[in-house]
PDB file of C-alpha atoms in Angstrom:
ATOM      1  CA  UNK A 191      41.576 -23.164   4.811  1.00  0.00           C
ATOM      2  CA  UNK A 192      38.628 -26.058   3.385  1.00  0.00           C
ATOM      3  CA  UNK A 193      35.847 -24.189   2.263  1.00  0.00           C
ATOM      4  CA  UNK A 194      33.529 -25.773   5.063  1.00  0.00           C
ATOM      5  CA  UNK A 195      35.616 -24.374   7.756  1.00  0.00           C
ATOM      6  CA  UNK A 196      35.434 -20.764   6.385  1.00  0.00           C
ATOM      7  CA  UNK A 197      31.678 -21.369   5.698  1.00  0.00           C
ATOM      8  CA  UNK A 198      31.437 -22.587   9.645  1.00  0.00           C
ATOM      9  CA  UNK A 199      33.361 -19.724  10.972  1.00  0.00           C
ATOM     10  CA  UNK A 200      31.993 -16.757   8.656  1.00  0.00           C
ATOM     11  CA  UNK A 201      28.162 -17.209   7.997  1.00  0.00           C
ATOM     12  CA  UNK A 202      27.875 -16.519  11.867  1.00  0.00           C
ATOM     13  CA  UNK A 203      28.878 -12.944  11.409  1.00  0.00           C
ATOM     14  CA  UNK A 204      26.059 -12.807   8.257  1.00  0.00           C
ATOM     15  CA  UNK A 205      23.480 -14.082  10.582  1.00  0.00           C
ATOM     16  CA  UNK A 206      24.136 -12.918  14.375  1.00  0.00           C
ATOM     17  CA  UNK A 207      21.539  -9.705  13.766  1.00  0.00           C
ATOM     18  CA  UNK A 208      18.865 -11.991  11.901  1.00  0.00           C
ATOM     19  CA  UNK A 209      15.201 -11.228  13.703  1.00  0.00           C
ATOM     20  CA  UNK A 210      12.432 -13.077  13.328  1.00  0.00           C
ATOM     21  CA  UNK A 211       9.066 -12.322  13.760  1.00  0.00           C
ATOM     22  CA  UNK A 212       7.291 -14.264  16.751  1.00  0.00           C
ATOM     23  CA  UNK A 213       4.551 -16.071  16.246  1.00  0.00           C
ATOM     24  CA  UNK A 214       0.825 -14.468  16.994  1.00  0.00           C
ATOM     25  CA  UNK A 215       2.489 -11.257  15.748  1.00  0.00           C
ATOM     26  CA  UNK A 216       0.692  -9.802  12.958  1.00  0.00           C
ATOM     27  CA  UNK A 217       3.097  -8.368  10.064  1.00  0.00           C
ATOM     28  CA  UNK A 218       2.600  -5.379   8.377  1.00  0.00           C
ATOM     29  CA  UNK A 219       4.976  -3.851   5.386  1.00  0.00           C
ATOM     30  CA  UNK A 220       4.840  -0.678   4.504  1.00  0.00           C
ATOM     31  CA  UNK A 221       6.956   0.767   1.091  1.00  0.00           C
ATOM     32  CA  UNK A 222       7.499   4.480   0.339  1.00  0.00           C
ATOM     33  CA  UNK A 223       8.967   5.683  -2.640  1.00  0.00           C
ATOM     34  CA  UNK A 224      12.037   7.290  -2.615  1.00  0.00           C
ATOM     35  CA  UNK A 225      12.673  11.079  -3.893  1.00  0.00           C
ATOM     36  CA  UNK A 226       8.757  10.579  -4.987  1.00  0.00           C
ATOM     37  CA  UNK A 227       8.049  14.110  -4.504  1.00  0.00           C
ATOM     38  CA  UNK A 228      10.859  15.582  -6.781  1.00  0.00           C
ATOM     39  CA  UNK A 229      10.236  12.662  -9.264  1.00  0.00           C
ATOM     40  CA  UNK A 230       6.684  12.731  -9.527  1.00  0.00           C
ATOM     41  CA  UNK A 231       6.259  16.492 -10.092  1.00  0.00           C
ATOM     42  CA  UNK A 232       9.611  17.736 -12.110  1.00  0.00           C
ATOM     43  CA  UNK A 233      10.892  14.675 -13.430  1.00  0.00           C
ATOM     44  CA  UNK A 234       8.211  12.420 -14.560  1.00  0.00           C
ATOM     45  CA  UNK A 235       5.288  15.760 -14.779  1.00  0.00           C
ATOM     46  CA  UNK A 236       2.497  13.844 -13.484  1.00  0.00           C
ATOM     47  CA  UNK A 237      -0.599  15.897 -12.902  1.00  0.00           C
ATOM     48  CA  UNK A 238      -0.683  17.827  -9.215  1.00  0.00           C
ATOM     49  CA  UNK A 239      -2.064  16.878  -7.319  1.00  0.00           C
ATOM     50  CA  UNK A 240      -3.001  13.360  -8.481  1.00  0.00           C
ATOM     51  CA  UNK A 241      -2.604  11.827 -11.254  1.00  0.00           C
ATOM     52  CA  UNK A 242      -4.620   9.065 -12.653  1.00  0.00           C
ATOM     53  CA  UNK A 243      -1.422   7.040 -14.477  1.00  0.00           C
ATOM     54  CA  UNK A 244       0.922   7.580 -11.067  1.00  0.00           C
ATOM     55  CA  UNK A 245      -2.199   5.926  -8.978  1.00  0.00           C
ATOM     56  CA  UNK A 246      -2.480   2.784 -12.141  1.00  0.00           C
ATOM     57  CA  UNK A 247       1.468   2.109 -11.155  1.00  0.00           C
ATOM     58  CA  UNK A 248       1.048   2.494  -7.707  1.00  0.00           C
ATOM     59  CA  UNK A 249      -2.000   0.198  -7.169  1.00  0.00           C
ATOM     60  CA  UNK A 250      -0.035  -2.358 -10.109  1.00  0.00           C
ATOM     61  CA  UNK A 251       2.858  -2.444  -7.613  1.00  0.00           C
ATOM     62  CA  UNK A 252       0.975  -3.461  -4.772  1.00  0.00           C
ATOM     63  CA  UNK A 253      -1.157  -5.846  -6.693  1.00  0.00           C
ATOM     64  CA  UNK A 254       2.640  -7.225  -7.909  1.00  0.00           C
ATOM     65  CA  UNK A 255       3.836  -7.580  -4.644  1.00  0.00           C
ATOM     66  CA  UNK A 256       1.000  -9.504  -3.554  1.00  0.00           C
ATOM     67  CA  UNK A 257       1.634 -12.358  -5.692  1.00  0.00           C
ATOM     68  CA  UNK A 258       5.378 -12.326  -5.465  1.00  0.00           C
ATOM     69  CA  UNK A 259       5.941 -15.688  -3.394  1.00  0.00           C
ATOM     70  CA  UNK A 260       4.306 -13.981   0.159  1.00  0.00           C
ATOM     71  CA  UNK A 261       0.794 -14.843   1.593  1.00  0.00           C
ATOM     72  CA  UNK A 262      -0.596 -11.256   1.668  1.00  0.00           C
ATOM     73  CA  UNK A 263      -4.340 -10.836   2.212  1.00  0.00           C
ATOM     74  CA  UNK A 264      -4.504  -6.941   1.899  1.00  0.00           C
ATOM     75  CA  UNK A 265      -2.436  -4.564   0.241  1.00  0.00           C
ATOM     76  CA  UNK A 266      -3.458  -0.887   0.882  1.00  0.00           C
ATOM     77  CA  UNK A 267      -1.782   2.115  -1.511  1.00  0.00           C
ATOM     78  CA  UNK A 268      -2.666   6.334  -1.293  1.00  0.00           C
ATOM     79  CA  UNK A 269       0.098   8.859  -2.662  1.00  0.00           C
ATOM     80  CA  UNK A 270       3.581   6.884  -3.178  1.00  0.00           C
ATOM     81  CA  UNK A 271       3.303   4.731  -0.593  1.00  0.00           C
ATOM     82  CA  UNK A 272       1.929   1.062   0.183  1.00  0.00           C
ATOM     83  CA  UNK A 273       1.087  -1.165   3.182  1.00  0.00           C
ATOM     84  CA  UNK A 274       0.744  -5.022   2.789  1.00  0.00           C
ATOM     85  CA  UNK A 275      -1.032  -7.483   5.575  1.00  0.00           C
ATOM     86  CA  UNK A 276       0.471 -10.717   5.968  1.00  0.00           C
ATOM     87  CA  UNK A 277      -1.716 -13.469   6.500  1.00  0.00           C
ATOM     88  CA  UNK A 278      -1.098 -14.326  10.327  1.00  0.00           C
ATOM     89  CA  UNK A 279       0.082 -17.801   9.284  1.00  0.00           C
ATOM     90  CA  UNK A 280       2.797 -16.730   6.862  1.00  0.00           C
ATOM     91  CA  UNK A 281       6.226 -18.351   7.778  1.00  0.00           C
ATOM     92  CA  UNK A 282       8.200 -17.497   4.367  1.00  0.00           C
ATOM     93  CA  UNK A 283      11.560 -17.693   5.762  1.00  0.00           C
ATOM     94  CA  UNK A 284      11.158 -18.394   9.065  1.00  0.00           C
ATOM     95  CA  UNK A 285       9.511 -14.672   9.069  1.00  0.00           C
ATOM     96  CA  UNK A 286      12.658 -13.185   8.751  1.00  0.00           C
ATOM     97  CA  UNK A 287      12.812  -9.482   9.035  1.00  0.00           C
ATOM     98  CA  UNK A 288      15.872  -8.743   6.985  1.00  0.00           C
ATOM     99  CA  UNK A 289      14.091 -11.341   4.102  1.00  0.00           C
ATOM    100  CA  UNK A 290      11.029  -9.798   4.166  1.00  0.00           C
ATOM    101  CA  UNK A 291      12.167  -6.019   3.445  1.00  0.00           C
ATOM    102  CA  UNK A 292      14.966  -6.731   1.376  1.00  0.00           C
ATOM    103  CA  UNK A 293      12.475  -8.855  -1.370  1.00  0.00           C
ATOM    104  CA  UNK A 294       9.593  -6.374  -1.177  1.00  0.00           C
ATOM    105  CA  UNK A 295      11.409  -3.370  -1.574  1.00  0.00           C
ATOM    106  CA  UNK A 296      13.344  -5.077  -4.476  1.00  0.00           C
ATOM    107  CA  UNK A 297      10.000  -6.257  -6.148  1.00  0.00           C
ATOM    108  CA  UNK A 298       8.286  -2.943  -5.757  1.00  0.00           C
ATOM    109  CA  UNK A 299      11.339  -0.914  -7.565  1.00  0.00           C
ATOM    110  CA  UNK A 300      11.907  -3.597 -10.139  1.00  0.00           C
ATOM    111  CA  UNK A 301       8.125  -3.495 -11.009  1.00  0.00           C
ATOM    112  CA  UNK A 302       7.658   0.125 -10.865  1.00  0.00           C
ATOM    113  CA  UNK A 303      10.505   0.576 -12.886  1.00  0.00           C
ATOM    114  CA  UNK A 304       9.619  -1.374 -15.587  1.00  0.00           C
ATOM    115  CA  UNK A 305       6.425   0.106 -15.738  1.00  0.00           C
ATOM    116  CA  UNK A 306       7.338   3.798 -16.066  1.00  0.00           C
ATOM    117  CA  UNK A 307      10.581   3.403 -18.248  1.00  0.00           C
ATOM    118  CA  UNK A 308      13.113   4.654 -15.486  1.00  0.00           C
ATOM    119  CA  UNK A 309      14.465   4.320 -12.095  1.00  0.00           C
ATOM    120  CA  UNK A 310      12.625   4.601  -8.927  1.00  0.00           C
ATOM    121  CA  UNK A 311      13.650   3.106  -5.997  1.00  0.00           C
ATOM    122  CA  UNK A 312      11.120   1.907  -2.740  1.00  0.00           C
ATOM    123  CA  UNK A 313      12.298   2.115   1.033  1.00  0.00           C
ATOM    124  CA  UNK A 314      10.728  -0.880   3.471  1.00  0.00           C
ATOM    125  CA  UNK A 315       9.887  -1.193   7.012  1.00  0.00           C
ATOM    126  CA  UNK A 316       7.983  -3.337   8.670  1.00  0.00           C
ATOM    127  CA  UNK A 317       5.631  -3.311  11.990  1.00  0.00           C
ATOM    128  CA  UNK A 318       5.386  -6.441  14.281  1.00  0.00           C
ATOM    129  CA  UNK A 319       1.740  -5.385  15.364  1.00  0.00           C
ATOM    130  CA  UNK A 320       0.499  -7.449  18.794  1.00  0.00           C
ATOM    131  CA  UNK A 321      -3.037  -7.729  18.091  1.00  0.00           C
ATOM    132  CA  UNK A 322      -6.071  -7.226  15.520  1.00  0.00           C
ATOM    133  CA  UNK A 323      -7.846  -4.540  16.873  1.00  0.00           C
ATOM    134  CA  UNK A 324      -3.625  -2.932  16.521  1.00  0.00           C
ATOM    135  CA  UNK A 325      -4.245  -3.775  12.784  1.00  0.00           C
ATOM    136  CA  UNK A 326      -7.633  -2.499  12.269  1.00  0.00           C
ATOM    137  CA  UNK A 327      -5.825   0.902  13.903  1.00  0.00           C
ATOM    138  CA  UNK A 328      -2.884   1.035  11.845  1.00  0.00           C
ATOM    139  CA  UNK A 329      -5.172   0.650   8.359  1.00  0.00           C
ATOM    140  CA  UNK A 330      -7.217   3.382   9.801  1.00  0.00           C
ATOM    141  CA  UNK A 331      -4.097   5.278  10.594  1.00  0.00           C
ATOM    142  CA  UNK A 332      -2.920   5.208   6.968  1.00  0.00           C
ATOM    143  CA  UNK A 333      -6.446   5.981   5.789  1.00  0.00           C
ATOM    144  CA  UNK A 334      -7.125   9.035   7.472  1.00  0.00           C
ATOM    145  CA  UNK A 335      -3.442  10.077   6.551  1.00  0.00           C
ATOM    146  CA  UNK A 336      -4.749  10.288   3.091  1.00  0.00           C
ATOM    147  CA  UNK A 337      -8.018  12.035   3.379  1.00  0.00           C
ATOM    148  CA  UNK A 338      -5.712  14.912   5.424  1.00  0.00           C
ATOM    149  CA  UNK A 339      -3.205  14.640   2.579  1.00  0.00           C
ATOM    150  CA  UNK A 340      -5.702  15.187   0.078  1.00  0.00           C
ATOM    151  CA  UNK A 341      -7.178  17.805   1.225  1.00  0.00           C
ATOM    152  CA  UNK A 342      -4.083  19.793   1.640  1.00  0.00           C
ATOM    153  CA  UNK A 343      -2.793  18.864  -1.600  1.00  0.00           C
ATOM    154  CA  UNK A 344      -5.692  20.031  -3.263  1.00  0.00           C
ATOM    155  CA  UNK A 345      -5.755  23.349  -1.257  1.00  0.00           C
ATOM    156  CA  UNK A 346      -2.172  23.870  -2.240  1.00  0.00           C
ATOM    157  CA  UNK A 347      -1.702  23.084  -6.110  1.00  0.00           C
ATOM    158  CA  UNK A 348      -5.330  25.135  -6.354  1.00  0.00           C
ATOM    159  CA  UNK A 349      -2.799  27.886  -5.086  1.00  0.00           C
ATOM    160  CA  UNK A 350       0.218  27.157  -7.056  1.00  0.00           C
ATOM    161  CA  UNK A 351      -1.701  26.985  -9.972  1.00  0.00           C
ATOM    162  CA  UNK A 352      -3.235  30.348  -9.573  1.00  0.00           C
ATOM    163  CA  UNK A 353       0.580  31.648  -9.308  1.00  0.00           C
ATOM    164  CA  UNK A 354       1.552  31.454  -5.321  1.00  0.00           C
ATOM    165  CA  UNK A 355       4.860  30.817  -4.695  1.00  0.00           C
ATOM    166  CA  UNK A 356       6.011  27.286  -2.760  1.00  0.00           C
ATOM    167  CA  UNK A 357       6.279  29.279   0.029  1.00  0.00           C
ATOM    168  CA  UNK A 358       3.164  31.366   0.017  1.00  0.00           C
ATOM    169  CA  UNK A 359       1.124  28.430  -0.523  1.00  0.00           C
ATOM    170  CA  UNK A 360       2.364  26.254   2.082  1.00  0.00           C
ATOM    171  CA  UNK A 361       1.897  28.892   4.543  1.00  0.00           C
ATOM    172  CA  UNK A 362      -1.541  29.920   4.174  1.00  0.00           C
ATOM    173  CA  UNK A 363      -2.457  25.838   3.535  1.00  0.00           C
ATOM    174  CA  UNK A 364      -0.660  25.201   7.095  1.00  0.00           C
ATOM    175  CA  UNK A 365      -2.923  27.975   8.698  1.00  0.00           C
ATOM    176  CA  UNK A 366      -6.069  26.821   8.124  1.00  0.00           C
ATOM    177  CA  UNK A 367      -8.480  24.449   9.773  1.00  0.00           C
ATOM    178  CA  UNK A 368     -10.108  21.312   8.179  1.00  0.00           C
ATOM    179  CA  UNK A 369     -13.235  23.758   7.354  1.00  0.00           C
ATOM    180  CA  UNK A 370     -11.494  26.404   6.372  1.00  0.00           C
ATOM    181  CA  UNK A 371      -9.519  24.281   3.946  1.00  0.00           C
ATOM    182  CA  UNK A 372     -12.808  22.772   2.497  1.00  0.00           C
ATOM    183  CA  UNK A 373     -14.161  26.656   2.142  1.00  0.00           C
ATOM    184  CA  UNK A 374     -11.278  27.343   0.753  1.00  0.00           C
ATOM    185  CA  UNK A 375     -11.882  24.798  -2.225  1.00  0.00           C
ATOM    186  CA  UNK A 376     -15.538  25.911  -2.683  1.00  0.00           C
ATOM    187  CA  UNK A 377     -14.511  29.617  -3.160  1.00  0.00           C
ATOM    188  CA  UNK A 378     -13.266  28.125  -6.215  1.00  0.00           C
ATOM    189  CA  UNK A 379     -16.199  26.345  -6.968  1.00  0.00           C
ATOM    190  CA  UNK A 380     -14.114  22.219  -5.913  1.00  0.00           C
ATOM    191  CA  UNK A 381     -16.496  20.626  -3.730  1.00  0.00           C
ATOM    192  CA  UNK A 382     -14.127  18.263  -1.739  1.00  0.00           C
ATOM    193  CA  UNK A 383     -16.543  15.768  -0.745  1.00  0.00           C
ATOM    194  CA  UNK A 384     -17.280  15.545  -4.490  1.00  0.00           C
ATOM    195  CA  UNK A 385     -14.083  14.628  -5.739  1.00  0.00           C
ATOM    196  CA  UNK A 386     -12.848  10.660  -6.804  1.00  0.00           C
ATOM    197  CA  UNK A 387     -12.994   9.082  -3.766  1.00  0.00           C
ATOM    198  CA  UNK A 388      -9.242   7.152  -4.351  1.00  0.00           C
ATOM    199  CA  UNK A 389      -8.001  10.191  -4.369  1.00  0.00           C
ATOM    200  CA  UNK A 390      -9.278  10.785  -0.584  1.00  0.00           C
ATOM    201  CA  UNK A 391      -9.124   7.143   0.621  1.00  0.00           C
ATOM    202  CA  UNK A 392      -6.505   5.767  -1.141  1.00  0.00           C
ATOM    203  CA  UNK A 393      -7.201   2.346  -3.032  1.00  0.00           C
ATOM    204  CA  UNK A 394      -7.181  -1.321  -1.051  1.00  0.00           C
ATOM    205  CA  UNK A 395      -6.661  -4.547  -2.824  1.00  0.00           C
ATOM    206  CA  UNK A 396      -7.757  -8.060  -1.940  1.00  0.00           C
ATOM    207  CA  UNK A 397      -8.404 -11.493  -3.078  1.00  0.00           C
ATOM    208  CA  UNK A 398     -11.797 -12.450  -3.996  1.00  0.00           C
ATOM    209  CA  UNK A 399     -13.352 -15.644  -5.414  1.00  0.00           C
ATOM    210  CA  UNK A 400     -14.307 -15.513  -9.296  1.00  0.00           C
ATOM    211  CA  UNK A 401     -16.331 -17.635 -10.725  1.00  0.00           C
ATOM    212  CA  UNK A 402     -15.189 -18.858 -14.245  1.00  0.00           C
ATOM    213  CA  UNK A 403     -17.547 -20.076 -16.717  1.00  0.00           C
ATOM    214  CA  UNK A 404     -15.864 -22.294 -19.313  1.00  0.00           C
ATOM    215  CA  UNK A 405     -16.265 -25.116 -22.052  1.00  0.00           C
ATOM    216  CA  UNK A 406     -14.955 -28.521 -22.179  1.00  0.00           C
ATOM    217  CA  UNK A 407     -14.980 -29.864 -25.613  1.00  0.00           C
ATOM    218  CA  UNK A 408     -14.713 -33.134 -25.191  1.00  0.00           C
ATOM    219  CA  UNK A 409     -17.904 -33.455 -22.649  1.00  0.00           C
ATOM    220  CA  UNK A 410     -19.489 -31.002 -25.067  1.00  0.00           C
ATOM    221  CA  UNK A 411     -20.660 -28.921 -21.942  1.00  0.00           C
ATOM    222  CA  UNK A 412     -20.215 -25.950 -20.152  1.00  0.00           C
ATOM    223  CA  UNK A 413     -17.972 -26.064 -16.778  1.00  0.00           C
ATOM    224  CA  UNK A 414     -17.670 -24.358 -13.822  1.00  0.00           C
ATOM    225  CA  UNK A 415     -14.287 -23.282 -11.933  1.00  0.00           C
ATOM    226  CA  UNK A 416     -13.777 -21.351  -9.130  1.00  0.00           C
ATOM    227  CA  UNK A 417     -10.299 -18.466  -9.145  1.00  0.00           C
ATOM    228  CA  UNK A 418      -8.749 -16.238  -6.655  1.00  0.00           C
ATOM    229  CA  UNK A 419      -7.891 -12.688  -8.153  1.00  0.00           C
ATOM    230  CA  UNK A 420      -6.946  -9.780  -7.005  1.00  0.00           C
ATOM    231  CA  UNK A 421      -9.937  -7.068  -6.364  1.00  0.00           C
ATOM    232  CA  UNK A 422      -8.851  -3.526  -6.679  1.00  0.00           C
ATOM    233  CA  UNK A 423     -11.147  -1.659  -4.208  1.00  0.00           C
ATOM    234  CA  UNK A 424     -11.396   2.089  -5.464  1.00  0.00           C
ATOM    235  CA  UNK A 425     -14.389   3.196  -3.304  1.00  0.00           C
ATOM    236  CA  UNK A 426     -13.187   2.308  -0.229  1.00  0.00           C
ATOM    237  CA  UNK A 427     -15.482   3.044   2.945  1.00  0.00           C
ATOM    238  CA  UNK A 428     -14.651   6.183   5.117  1.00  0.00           C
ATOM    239  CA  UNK A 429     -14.073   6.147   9.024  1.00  0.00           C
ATOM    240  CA  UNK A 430     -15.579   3.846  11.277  1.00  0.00           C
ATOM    241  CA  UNK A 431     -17.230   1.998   8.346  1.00  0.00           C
ATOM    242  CA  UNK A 432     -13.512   2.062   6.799  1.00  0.00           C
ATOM    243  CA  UNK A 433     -12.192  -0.126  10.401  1.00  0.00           C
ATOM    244  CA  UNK A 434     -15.095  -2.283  10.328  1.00  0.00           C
ATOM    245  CA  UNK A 435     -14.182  -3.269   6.552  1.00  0.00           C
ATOM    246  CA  UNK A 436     -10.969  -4.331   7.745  1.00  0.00           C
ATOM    247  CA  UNK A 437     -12.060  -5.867  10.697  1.00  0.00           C
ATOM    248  CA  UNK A 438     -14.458  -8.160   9.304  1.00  0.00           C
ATOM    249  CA  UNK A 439     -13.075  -8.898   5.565  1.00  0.00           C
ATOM    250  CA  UNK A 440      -9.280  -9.968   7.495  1.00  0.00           C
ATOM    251  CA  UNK A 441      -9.288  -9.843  10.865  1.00  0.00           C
ATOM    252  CA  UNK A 442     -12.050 -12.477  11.532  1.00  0.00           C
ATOM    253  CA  UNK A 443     -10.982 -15.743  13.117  1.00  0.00           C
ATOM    254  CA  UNK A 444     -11.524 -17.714   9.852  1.00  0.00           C
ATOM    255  CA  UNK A 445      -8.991 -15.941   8.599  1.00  0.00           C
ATOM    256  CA  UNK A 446      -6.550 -16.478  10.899  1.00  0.00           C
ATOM    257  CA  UNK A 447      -7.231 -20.295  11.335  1.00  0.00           C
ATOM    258  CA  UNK A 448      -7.499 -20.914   7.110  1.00  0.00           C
TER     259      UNK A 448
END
């Protein structure tokens, strides 16, 4: 059979699940490391609960993956995972689902990899959100996952380290209240609200306009020039000044028209 006629009657059966996403639909990928849990802690030996070197390769990732061929306008990282915001007028291959996930998770394990000297491995899905106010939630969903994580991580290493069991610890972490849990942490003289605030908020990256002050020898003068990079944002805000960050650095019609 010619070559054509196998590529005519086969490359139907690699396509006929393809998805695309529809136009007007905002596109959000989120990454999650795989096995991070077991690698982070008895494997690798980062710190518990954070670690300042495991947050430098997670925010490096994201700021990787933002410059890896895909219009992305925010990428947003806390614990192992990531979430990226397409730029509403991205059409990279026709917005292909399948495209999409398969690149991003292979960028973010191939970078992270290289990075820490062995294998780790990123899962990908990705949400077709409706509408920007759907956004602004989801970002604010993510956020206050890691001020909850936080604060349970910290109650429970403070208890591992002071020689509770796995067990023991989770159990009397799981029992207690948001107040209790911060009472907790003072008993042993941690003041929660006092602690990095990455570590609460996670860390948000976006693209910013630098202004670059150079020479050009042959004028003999000084010139101007004008550079996107990549902000890394470790102070993010906190609740509804957190949504109204999003909302008005991405979300705002200039955005969506530039």
């Amino acid at each position: 059979m010619r070559f054509d006629d196998l590529d005519q009657r086969l490359r139907v059966f690699e396509t006929a699940y393809d998805f695309c996403v529809p136009p007007e639909q905002y596109i959000v990928v989120r990454l999650d490391g795989k096995g991070f849990t077991r690698l982070t802690k008895e494997v690798w030996q980062f710190d518990a609960p954070f670690d300042i070197c495991f947050r430098d390769l997670m925010v490096e990732t994201t700021a990787h993956l933002m410059q890896c061929g895909f219009n992305i306008i925010y990428g947003y990282t806390q614990s192992d995972e990531i979430s990226l915001l397409f730029h509403p007028l991205e059409n990279s291959f026709n917005r292909k689902t399948r495209k999409i996930i398969s690149i991003l998770a292979a960028e973010a394990s191939a970078k992270f990899s290289l990075m820490q000297g062995d294998l780790a491995i990123f899962d990908t899905r990705i949400c077709i959100l409706p509408n920007a106010k759907t956004v602004e939630d989801y970002f604010r969903w993510r956020h206050e996952d890691a001020h909850r994580n936080a604060l349970n991580a910290h109650c429970y290493w403070m208890l591992r380290k002071e020689g509770e069991s796995v067990n023991t610890a989770t159990a009397q972490v799981k029992g207690l209240n948001r107040q209790a849990k911060h009472d907790l942490l003072l008993s042993r003289d941690i003041n929660f609200n006092e602690l990095p605030a990455w570590q609460k908020r996670g860390t948000g990256l976006y693209w910013q306009d630098v202004e670059k002050i150079g020479f050009n020898p042959k004028s003999n003068q000084a010139t101007t020039s004008i550079r996107r990079e990549i902000f890394k944002n470790y102070e993010l805000a906190l609740g509804d000044d957190y949504s109204q960050f999003i909302q008005k650095q991405f979300l705002l019609e200039k955005n969506e028209s530039s």
